[in-house]
Coordinates of C-alpha atoms and ligand atoms in Angstrom, one line a residue:
X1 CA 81.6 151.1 88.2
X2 CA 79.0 151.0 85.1
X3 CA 81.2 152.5 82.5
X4 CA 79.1 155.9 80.6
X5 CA 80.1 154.6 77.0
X6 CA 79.9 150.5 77.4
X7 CA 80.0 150.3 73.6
X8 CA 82.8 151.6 73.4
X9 CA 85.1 149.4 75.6
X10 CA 83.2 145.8 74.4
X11 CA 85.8 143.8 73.2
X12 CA 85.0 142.4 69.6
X13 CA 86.7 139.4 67.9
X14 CA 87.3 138.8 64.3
X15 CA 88.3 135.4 63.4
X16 CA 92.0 135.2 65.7
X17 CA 91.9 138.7 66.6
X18 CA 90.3 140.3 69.9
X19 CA 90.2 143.7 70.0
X20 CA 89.5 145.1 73.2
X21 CA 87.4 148.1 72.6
X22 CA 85.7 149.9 69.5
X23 CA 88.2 152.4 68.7
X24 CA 90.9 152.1 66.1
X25 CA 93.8 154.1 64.8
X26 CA 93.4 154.5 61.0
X27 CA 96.5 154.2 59.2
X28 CA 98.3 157.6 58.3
X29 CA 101.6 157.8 56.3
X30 CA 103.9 159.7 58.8
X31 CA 107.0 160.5 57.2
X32 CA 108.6 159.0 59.9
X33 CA 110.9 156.4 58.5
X34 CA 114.4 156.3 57.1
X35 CA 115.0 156.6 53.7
X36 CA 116.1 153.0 53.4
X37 CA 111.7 152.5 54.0
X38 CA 112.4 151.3 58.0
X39 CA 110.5 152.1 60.7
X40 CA 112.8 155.0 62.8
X41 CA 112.8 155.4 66.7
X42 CA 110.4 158.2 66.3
X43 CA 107.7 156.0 64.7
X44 CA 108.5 153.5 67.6
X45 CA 107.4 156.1 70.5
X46 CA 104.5 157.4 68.2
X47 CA 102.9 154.5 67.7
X48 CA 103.3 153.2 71.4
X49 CA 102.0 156.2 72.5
X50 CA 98.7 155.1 70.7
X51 CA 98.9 151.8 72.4
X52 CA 100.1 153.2 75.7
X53 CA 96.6 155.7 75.3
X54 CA 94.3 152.4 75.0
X55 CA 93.6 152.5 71.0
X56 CA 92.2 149.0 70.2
X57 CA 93.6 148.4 67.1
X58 CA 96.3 150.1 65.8
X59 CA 96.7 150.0 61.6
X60 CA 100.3 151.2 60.6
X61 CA 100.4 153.6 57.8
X62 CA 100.6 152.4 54.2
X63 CA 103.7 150.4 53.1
X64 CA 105.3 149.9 50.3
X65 CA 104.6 146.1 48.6
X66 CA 106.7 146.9 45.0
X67 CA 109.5 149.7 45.3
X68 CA 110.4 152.1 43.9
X69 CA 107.2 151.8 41.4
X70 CA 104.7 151.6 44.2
X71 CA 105.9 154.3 46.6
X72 CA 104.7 157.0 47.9
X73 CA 105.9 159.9 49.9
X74 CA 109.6 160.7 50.6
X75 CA 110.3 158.4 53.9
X76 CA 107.5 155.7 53.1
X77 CA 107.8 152.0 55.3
X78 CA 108.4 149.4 53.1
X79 CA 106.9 145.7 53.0
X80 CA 108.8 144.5 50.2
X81 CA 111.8 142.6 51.5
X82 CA 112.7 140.5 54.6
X83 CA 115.0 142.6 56.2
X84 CA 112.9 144.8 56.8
X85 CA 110.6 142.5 59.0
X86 CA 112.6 142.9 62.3
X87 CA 111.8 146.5 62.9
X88 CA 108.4 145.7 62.4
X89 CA 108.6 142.7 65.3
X90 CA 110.1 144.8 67.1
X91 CA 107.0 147.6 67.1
X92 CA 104.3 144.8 67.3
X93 CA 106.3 143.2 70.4
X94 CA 105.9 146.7 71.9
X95 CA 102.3 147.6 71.1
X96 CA 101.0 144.3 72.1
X97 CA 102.8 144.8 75.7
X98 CA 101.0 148.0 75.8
X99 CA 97.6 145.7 75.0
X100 CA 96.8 146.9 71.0
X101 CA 96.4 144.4 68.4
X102 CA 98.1 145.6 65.1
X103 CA 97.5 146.0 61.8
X104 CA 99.4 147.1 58.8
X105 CA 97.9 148.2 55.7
X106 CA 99.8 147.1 52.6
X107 CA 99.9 149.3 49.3
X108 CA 101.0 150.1 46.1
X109 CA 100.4 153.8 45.0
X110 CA 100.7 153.4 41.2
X111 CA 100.1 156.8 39.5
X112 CA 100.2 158.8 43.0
X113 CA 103.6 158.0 43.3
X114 CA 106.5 160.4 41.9
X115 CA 108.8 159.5 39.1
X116 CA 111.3 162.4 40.7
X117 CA 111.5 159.9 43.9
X118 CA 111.2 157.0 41.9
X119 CA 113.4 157.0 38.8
X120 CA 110.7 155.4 36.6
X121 CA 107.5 156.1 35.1
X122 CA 104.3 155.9 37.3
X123 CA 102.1 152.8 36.3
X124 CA 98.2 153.1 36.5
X125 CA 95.0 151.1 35.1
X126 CA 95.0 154.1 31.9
X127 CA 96.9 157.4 31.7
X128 CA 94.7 159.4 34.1
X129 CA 96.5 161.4 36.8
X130 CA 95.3 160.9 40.1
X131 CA 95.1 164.6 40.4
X132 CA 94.6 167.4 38.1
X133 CA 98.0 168.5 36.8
X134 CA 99.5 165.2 38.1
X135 CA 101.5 163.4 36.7
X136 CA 100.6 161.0 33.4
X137 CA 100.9 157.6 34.0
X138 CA 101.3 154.8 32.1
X139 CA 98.8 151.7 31.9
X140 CA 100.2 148.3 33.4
X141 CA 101.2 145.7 31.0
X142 CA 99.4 142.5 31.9
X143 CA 103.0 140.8 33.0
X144 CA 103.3 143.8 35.2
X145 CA 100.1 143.3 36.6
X146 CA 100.9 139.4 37.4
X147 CA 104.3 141.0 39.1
X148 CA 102.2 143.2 41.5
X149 CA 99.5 140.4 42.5
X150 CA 102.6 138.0 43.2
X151 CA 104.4 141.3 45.0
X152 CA 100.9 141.7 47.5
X153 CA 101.6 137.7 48.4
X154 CA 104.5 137.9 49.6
X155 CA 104.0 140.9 51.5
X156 CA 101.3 139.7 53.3
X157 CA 103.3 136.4 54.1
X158 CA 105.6 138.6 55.9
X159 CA 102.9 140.7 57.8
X160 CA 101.9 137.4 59.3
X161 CA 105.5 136.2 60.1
X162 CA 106.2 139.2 61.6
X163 CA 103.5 138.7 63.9
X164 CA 100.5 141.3 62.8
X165 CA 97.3 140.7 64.0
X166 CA 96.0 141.7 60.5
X167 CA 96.7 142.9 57.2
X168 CA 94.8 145.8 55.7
X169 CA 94.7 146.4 51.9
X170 CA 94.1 149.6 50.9
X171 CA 91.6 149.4 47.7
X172 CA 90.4 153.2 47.9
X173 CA 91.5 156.8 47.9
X174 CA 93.0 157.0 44.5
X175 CA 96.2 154.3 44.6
X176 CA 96.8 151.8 42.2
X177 CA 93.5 149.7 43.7
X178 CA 91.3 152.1 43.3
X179 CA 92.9 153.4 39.9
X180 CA 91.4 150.2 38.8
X181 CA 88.3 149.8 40.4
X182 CA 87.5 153.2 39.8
X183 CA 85.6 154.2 36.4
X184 CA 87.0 157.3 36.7
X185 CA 90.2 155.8 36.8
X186 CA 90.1 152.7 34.8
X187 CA 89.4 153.5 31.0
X188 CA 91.2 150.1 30.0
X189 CA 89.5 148.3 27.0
X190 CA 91.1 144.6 27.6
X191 CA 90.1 141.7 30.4
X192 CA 91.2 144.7 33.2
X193 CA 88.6 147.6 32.2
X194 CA 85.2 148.2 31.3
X195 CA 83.1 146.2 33.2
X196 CA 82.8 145.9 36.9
X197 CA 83.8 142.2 36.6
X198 CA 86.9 143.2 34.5
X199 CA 87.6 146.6 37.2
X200 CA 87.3 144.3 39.6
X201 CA 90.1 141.2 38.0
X202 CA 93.3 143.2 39.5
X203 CA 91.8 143.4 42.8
X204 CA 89.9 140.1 43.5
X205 CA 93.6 138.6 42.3
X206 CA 95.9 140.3 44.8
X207 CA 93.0 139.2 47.8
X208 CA 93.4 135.7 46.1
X209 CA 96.5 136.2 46.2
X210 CA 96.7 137.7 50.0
X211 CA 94.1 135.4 51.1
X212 CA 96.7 132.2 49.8
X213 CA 99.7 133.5 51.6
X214 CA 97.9 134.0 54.7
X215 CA 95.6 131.2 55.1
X216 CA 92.0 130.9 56.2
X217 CA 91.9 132.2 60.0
X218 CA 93.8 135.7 59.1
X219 CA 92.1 138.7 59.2
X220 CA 91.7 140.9 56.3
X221 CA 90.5 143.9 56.4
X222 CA 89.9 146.6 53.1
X223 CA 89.8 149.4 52.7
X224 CA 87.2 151.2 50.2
X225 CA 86.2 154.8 49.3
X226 CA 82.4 153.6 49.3
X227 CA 81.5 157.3 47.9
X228 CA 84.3 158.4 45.3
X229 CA 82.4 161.8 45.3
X230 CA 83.9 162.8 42.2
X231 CA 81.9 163.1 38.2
X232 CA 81.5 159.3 36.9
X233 CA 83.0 157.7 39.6
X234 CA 82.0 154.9 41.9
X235 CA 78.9 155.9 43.6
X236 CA 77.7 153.9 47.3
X237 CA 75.5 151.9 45.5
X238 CA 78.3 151.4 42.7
X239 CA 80.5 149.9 45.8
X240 CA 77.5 147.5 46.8
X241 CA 77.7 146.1 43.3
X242 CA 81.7 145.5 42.7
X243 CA 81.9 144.3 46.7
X244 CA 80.5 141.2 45.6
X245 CA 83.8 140.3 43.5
X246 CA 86.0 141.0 46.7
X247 CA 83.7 139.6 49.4
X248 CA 84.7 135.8 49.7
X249 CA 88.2 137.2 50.9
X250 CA 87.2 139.8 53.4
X251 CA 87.0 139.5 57.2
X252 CA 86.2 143.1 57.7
X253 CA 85.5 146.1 55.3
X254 CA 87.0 149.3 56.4
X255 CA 84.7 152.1 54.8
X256 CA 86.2 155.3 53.7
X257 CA 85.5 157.7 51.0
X258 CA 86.3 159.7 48.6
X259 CA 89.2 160.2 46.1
X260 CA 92.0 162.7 45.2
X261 CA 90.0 165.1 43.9
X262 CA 87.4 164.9 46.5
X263 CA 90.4 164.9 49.4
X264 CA 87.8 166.8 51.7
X265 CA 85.8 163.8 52.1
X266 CA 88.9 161.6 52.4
X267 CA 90.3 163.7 55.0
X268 CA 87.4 165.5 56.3
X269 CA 87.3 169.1 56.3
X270 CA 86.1 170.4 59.4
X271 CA 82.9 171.8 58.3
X272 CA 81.6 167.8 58.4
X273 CA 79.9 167.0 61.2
X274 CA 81.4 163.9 63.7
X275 CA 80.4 160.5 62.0
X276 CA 79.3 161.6 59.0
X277 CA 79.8 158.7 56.9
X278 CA 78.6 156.4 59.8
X279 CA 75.6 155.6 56.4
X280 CA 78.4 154.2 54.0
X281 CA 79.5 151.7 56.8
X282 CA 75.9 151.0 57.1
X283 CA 75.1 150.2 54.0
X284 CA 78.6 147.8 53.3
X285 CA 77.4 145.6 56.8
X286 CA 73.6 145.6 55.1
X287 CA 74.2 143.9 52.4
X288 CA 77.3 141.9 53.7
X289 CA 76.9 141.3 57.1
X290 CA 80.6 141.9 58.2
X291 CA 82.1 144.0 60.6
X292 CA 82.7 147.7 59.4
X293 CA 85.4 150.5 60.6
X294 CA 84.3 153.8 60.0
X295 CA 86.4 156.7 60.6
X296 CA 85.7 160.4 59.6
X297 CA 85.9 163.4 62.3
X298 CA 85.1 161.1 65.1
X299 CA 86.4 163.4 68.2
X300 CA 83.6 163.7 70.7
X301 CA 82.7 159.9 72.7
X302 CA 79.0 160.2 72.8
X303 CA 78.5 160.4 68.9
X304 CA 81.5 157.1 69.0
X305 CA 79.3 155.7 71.7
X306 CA 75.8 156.5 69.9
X307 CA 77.1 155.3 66.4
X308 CA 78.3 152.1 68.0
X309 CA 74.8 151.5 69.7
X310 CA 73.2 152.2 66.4
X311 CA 75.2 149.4 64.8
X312 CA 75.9 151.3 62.1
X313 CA 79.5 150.9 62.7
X314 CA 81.4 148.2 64.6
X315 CA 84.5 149.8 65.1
X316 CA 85.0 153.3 65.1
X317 CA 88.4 154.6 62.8
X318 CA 89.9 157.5 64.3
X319 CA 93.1 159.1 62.4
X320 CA 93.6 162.9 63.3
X321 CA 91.9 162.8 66.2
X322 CA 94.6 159.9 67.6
X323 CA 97.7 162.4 66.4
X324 CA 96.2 165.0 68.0
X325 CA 95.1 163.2 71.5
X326 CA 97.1 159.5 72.0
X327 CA 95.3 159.1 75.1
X328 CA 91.7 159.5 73.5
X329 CA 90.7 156.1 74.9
X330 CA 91.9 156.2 78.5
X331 CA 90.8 160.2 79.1
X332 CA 87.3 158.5 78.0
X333 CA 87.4 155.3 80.2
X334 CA 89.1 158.3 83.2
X335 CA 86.3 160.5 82.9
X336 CA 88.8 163.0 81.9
X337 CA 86.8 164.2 78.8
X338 CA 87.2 167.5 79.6
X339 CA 91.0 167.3 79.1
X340 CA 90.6 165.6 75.5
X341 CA 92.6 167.5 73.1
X342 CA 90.2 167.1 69.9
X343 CA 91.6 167.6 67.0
X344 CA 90.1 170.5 64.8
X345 CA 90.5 168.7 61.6
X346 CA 92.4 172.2 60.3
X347 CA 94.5 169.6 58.3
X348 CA 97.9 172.0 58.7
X349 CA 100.4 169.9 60.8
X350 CA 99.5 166.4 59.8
X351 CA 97.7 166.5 56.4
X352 CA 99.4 170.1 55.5
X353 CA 103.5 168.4 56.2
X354 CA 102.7 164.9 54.5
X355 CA 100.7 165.6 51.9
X356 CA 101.4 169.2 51.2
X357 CA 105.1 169.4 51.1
X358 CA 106.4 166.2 52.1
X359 CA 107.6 166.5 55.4
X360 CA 107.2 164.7 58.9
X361 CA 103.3 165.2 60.3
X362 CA 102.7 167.6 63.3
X363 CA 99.7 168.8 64.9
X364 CA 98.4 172.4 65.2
X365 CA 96.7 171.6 68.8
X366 CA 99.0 169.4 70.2
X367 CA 102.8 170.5 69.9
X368 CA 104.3 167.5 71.6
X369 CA 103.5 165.6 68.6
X370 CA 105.4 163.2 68.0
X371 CA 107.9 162.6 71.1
X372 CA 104.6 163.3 73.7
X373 CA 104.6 165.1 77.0
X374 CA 107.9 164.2 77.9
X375 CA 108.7 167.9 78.5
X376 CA 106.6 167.1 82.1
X377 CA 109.7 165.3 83.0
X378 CA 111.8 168.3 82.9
X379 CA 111.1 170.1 86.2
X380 CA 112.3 173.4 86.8
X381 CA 115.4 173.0 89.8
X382 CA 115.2 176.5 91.0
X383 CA 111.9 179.2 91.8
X384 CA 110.5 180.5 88.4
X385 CA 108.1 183.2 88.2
X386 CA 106.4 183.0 84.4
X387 CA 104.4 186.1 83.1
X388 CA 102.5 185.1 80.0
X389 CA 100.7 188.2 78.0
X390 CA 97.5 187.0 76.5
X391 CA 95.2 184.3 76.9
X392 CA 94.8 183.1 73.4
X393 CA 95.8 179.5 72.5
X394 CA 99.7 180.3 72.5
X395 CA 99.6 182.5 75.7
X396 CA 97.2 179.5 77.4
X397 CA 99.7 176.7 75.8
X398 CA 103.3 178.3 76.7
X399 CA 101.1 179.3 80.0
X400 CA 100.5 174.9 81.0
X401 CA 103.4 174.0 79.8
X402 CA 105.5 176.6 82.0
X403 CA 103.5 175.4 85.1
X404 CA 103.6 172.1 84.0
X405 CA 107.3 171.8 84.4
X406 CA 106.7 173.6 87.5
X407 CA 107.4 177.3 87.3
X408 CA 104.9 180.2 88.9
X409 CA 102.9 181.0 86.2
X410 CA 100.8 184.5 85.7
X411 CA 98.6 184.9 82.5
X412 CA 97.3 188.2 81.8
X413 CA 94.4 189.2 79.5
X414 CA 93.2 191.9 78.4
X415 CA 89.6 190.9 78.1
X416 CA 86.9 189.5 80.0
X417 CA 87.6 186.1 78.7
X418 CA 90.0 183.5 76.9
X419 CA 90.5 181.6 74.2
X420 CA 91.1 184.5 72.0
X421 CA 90.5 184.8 68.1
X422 CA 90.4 181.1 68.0
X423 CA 86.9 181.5 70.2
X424 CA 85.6 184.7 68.3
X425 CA 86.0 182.8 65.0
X426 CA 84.7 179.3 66.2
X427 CA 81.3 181.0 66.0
X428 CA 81.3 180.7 62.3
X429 CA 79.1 177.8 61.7
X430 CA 81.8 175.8 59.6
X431 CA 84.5 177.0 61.7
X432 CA 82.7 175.4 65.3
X433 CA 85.2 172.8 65.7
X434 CA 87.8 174.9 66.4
X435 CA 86.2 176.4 70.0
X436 CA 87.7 172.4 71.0
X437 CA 91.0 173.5 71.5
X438 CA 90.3 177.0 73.6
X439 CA 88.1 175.0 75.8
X440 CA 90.9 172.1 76.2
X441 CA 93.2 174.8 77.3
X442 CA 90.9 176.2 79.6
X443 CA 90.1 173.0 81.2
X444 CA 93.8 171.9 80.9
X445 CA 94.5 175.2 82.9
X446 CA 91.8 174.9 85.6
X447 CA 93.7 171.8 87.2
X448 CA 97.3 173.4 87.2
X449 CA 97.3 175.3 90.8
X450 CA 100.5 177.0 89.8
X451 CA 98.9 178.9 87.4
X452 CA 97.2 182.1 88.1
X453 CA 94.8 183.8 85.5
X454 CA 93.9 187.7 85.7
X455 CA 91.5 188.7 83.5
X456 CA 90.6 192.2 82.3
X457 CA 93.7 193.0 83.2
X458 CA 96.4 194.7 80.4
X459 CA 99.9 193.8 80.6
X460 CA 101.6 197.3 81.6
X461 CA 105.3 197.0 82.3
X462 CA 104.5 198.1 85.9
X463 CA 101.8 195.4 86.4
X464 CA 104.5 192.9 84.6
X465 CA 107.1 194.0 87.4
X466 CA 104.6 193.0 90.2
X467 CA 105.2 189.7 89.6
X468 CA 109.1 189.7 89.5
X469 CA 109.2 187.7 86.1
X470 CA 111.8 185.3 85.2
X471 CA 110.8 184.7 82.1
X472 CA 108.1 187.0 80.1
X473 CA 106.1 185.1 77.5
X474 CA 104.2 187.7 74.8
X475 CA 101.7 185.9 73.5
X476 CA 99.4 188.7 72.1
X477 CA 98.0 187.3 69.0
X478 CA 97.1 189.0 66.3
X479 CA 94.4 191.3 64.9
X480 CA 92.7 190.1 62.4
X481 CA 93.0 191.9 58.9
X482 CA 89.9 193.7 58.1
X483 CA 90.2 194.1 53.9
X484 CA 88.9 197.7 52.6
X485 CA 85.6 196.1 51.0
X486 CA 82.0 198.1 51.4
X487 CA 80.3 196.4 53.7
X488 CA 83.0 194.7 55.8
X489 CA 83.6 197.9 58.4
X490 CA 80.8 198.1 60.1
X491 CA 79.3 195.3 62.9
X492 CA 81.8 193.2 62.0
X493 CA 84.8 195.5 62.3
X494 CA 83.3 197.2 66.0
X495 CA 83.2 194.1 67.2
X496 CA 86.5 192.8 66.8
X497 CA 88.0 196.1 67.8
X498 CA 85.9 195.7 71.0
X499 CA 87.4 192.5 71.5
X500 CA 90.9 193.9 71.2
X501 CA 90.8 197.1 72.5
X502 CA 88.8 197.0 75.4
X503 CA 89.7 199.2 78.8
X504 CA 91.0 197.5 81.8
X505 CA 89.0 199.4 84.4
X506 CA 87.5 196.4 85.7
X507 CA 90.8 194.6 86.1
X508 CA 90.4 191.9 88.9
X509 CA 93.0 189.0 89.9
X510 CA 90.9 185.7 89.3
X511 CA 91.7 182.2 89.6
X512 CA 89.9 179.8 86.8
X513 CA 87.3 178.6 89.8
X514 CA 87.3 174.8 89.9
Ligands
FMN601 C1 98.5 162.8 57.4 C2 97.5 161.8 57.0 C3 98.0 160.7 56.3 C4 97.0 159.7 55.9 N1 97.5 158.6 55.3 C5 96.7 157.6 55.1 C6 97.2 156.3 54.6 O1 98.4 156.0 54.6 N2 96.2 155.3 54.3 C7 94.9 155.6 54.4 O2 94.1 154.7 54.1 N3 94.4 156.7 54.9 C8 95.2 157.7 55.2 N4 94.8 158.9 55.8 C9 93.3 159.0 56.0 C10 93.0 158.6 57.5 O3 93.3 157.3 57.8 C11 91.5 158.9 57.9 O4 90.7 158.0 57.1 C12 91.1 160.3 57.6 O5 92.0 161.2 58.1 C13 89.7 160.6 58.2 O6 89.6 160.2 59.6 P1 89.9 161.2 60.8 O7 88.8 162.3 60.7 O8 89.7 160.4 62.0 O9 91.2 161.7 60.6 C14 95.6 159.9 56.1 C15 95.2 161.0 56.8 C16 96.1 162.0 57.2 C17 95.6 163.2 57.9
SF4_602 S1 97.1 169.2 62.6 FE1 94.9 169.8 62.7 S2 93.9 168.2 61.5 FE2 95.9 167.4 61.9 S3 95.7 166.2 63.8 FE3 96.3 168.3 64.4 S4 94.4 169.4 64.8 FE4 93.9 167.6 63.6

C-alpha cells in the first residue's frame, strides 16, 4: 500500500550510516542515570521504547567528556572513562535489534555547570554567566583549553568503539561551545576571542580533534543554535559566516536555536507554530549543501511530511514530542494518527523536572513516562465496575486506563461535551496546542468498548449507585479562578459558569459513536 507520508519513511544514508526514515529523537538530558554518570535500567527501557516506536535515529542525551568541570545536571551520563563504555554497548546492541541507528551527543557544559555539584569553579571563554544571576565563571587558561580538545578525542574514540553509529557535538545552546563561539559569550582578547576566526579556534580544534579519533567515514553531526535570539549575539547569517571554520569536519549540521536566555526558542514554547525553524535548516543546507536535522514543535505528520518534501530539512528532530508519544513513527506508518499523544510543549514534566529543579523528566500528557504502558499487562482477575466523575483530562485518563486493564468503566459529565478546561482554554490562540491532548483522550476512548460515556449527566450519589461501583474515581476538575479586576466578570465569567454549572435535564446515556 502507497504509504500517505513517503517522505517520511525514505531511508537516508550519511557516509556508514542508514537511517531508515526521516524522524529522529533529539538528545534530552534525562536525569536518568546513576550518580556514578552510567546509564540506569530506566534509561535502558526509555530509550528502547523510542526504538521499539520506529524513531530513525536515536541521539542520547548530552554526556559528560571532562568531569566534574564539564557536567551538568545532578545524574548526567558520562563519556569520560572506559568503564563506562559497556553500558553504553549494551543500549546500542538493544536499540539496533529494535532497528534505530544511534547517536550520542558529547559535551562539555563549562559555565552552565554548578560548582555546588562540582567542587570547582565553572570554566567559560570570559566571566559571563550563562544566565542572568548565574553563576561567574572563570575564563580557560590556554593549557586548559588544550586539556578539553584532547578530553573531546578520546571521547569520541570511545563512541566509536562502543559501536555508535554517530557522534553528535553539541556547539549551541549556551555550553562551553557555544560560550565560545558566541559574542555574547566570548569577550576574550587573546588568539581565542574577538574575531570569528579566533571564536571559532576552540571549536574547529575539538572537530580536528573528533574528526582524528574517528577517522574519515564516521559521521559527525553538530549541533548549532543558528539564531542565538538574544542582544549581540550570533545572528543566522552570523552562523553562515563562522560555519565555514567547522565545515571540513561535518557530515551533517543539526540546526537548533537559541540560547539560555532565549530558552523559549531552544525549547519552544507552545505558542510557536510546528516547524518553525524549518528556515534556519534551510539556510545551513544552502550554503553547505549537507544534510540538516531540524527539530522544534514537530507533532503533527503532515507539516513532518511537507517540510521533508520541501527539502528544507532532511531529517526531522523530534525531542518532546518522542517523550510524550514513543510510538510517534509506527501510529504514523499504522494510520493510527488519531491515537498520537502530541505533546503540548507545556514544558512541566520534562523541561519543568530537568531543568527546573533537577529531577528525573515526566510528561504532563503521558503518565507512563518513563516505564511505558506496561500497566496494560496488569488485567483485572475479578468483575470491576469503575465510575469516573468528570470528563476532563484526569477523569478521561484514570477512565482508559481503568478499562484498559479491563474493569467496566462509566464516565459521567456534567456537560454536553469533554475535554474539560483543557478544551475551553485551548481556544486561546497561543494556548491551541493544548486541545491535542482532549482530543487524544477522546479518540483513545472511542476504541475501548468497556467504557461507557454519559454525557449531560451530573454524578448524584443515586445515579453513582446505579452502576454498583467498585471503585469511584472523582475527577471533577477545578474552576478556574476568576480575579476581582473591572472588566473580567462579565462574558468571560458567564461563560465559564455555564460551562460548570449547567442543569442536567437533558441527561442521556451515550456511547462515544465510532
Ligand atoms: C528535558 C529536555 C532536555 C533537553 N536536553 C538537551 C540536551 O541534552 N542537548 C540538546 O542539544 N538539547 C536538549 N534539549 C532540546 C531538545 O533536544 C530539542 O531541541 C527541543 O526540545 C526542541 O524540540 P522539540 O519541540 O521536538 O522538543 C532538551 C529539551 C528538553 C525538553
Ligand atoms: S511535559 Fe509537556 S512539554 Fe514535556 S513532553 Fe510532556 S507534554 Fe511535552
Amino acid at each position: 500500500m502507497k504509504s500517505k507520508y513517503p517522505k517520511i519513511f525514505e531511508p537516508i544514508t550519511i557516509k556508514r550510516m542508514t537511517i531508515k526514515n526521516r524522524v529522529a529523537m533529539t538528545p534530552m538530558g534525562t536525569n536518568y542515570g546513576e550518580t556514578s554518570g552510567e546509564m540506569s535500567n530506566r534509561h535502558m527501557n526509555y530509550y528502547s521504547l523510542r526504538a521499539k516506536g520506529g524513531t530513525g535515529l536515536i541521539i542520547l542525551e548530552n554526556a559528560n567528556i571532562e568531569y566534574p568541570v564539564g557536567s551538568n545536571g545532578t545524574s548526567q551520563i558520562r563519556i569520560d572513562h572506559d568503564s563506562f563504555m559497556p553500558r553504553y554497548y549494551q543500549l546500542v546492541e538493544n536499540l539496533h535489534k529494535n532497528g534505530a541507528m544511534v547517536a550520542i551527543q558529547v559535551n562539555h557544559a563549562g559555565a552552565s555547570a554548578s560548582s555546588a555539584r562540582t567542587g570547582m569553579e565553572t570554566v567559560s571563554s570570559s566571566n559571563i554567566p550563562t544566565k542572568a544571576g548565574g553563576e561567574i565563571p572563570r575564563p580557560m587558561t590556554k593549557e586548559e583549553i588544550l586539556t578539553t580538545v584532547k578530553k573531546y578525542g578520546e571521547a569520541a574514540k570511545r563512541v566509536q568503539a562502543i559501536g555508535f553509529d554517530a557522534i553528535e557535538i553539541h556547539c549551541g545552546h549556551s555550553y562551553l561551545m557555544s560560550q565560545f563561539i558566541s559574542p555574547y559569550y566570548n569577550k576574550r582578547t587573546d588568539e581565542f576571542g574577538g574575531s570569528v576566526e579566533n571564536r571559532l579556534r576552540f571549536p574547529k580544534m575539538v572537530l580536528e580533534e573528533v574528526r582524528k579519533n574517528v577517522g574519515p567515514w564516521f559521521p559527525i553531526i553538530v549541533r548549532i543554535s543558528a539564531e542565538e535570539r538574544v542582544p549581540g549575539g550570533n545572528t543566522l547569517e552570523d552562523t553562515l559566516e563562522y560555519l565555514e571554520y567547522l565545515d571540513e569536519y561535518v557530515d551533517m549540521y543539526d540546526v537548533s536555536c537559541g540560547l539560555n536566555p532565549s530558552l523559549q526558542y531552544q525549547i519552544d514554547s507552545n505558542f510557536l507554530p510546528d516547524g518553525w525553524r524549518s528556515y534556519m535548516a534551510r539556510a545551513v543546507k544552502n550554503k553547505f549543501k549537507k544534510p540538516v536535522i531540524n527539530a522544534g514543535n514537530y507533532r503533527d505528520p503532515k507539516v513532518v511530511e511537507k517540510v521533508l518534501e520541501s527539502g528544507d530539512v532532511d531529517i526531522v528532530g523530534m525531542g518532546r514530542g518522542l517523550i510524550a508519544e514513543p510510538n510517534w513513527v509506527s501510529k504514523v506508518q499504522n494510520g493510527e494518527e488519531e491515537i498520537l499523544r502530541k505533546c503540548i510543549s507545556c514544558n512541566v514534566g520534562c523541561a519543568g523536572n530537568r531543568i527546573g529543579v533537577n529531577r528525573p523528566i515526566r510528561c504532563t500528557v503521558n503518565p507512563a513516562v518513563p516505564e511505558g504502558d506496561i500497566y496494560k499487562k496488569l488485567k483485572v482477575n475479578k468483575n470491576c465496575n469503575v465510575v469516573v466523575v468528570g470528563g476532563g483530562t484526569a477523569g478521561l485518563e484514570a477512565a482508559c486506563t481503568a478499562a484498559e486493564v479491563g474493569c467496566n468503566v462509566f464516565l459521567l459529565e456534567k456537560s454536553g461535551k469533554l475535554g474539560g478546561l483543557s478544551t475551553f482554554i485551548s481556544d486561546l490562540p497561543s494556548k491551541n496546542r493544548m486541545k491535542d491532548f482532549p482530543k487524544y483522550l477522546e479518540a483513545r476512548a472511542k476504541r475501548l468498548k468497556n467504557l461507557y460515556v454519559f454525557l449531560n449527566c451530573e454524578a448524584t450519589v443515586d445515579k453513582i449507585k446505579q452502576f454498583k461501583p467498585d471503585i469511584i474515581v472523582n475527577a471533577t476538575g477545578s474552576v478556574p479562578v476568576v480575579p476581582p479586576i473591572k472588566g473580567t466578570q462579565g462574558k468571560h465569567r458567564s461563560r465559564s459558569c455555564r460551562y460548570h454549572f449547567r442543569d442536567d435535564s437533558e441527561s442521556k446515556s451515550r456511547r462515544i459513536p465510532g
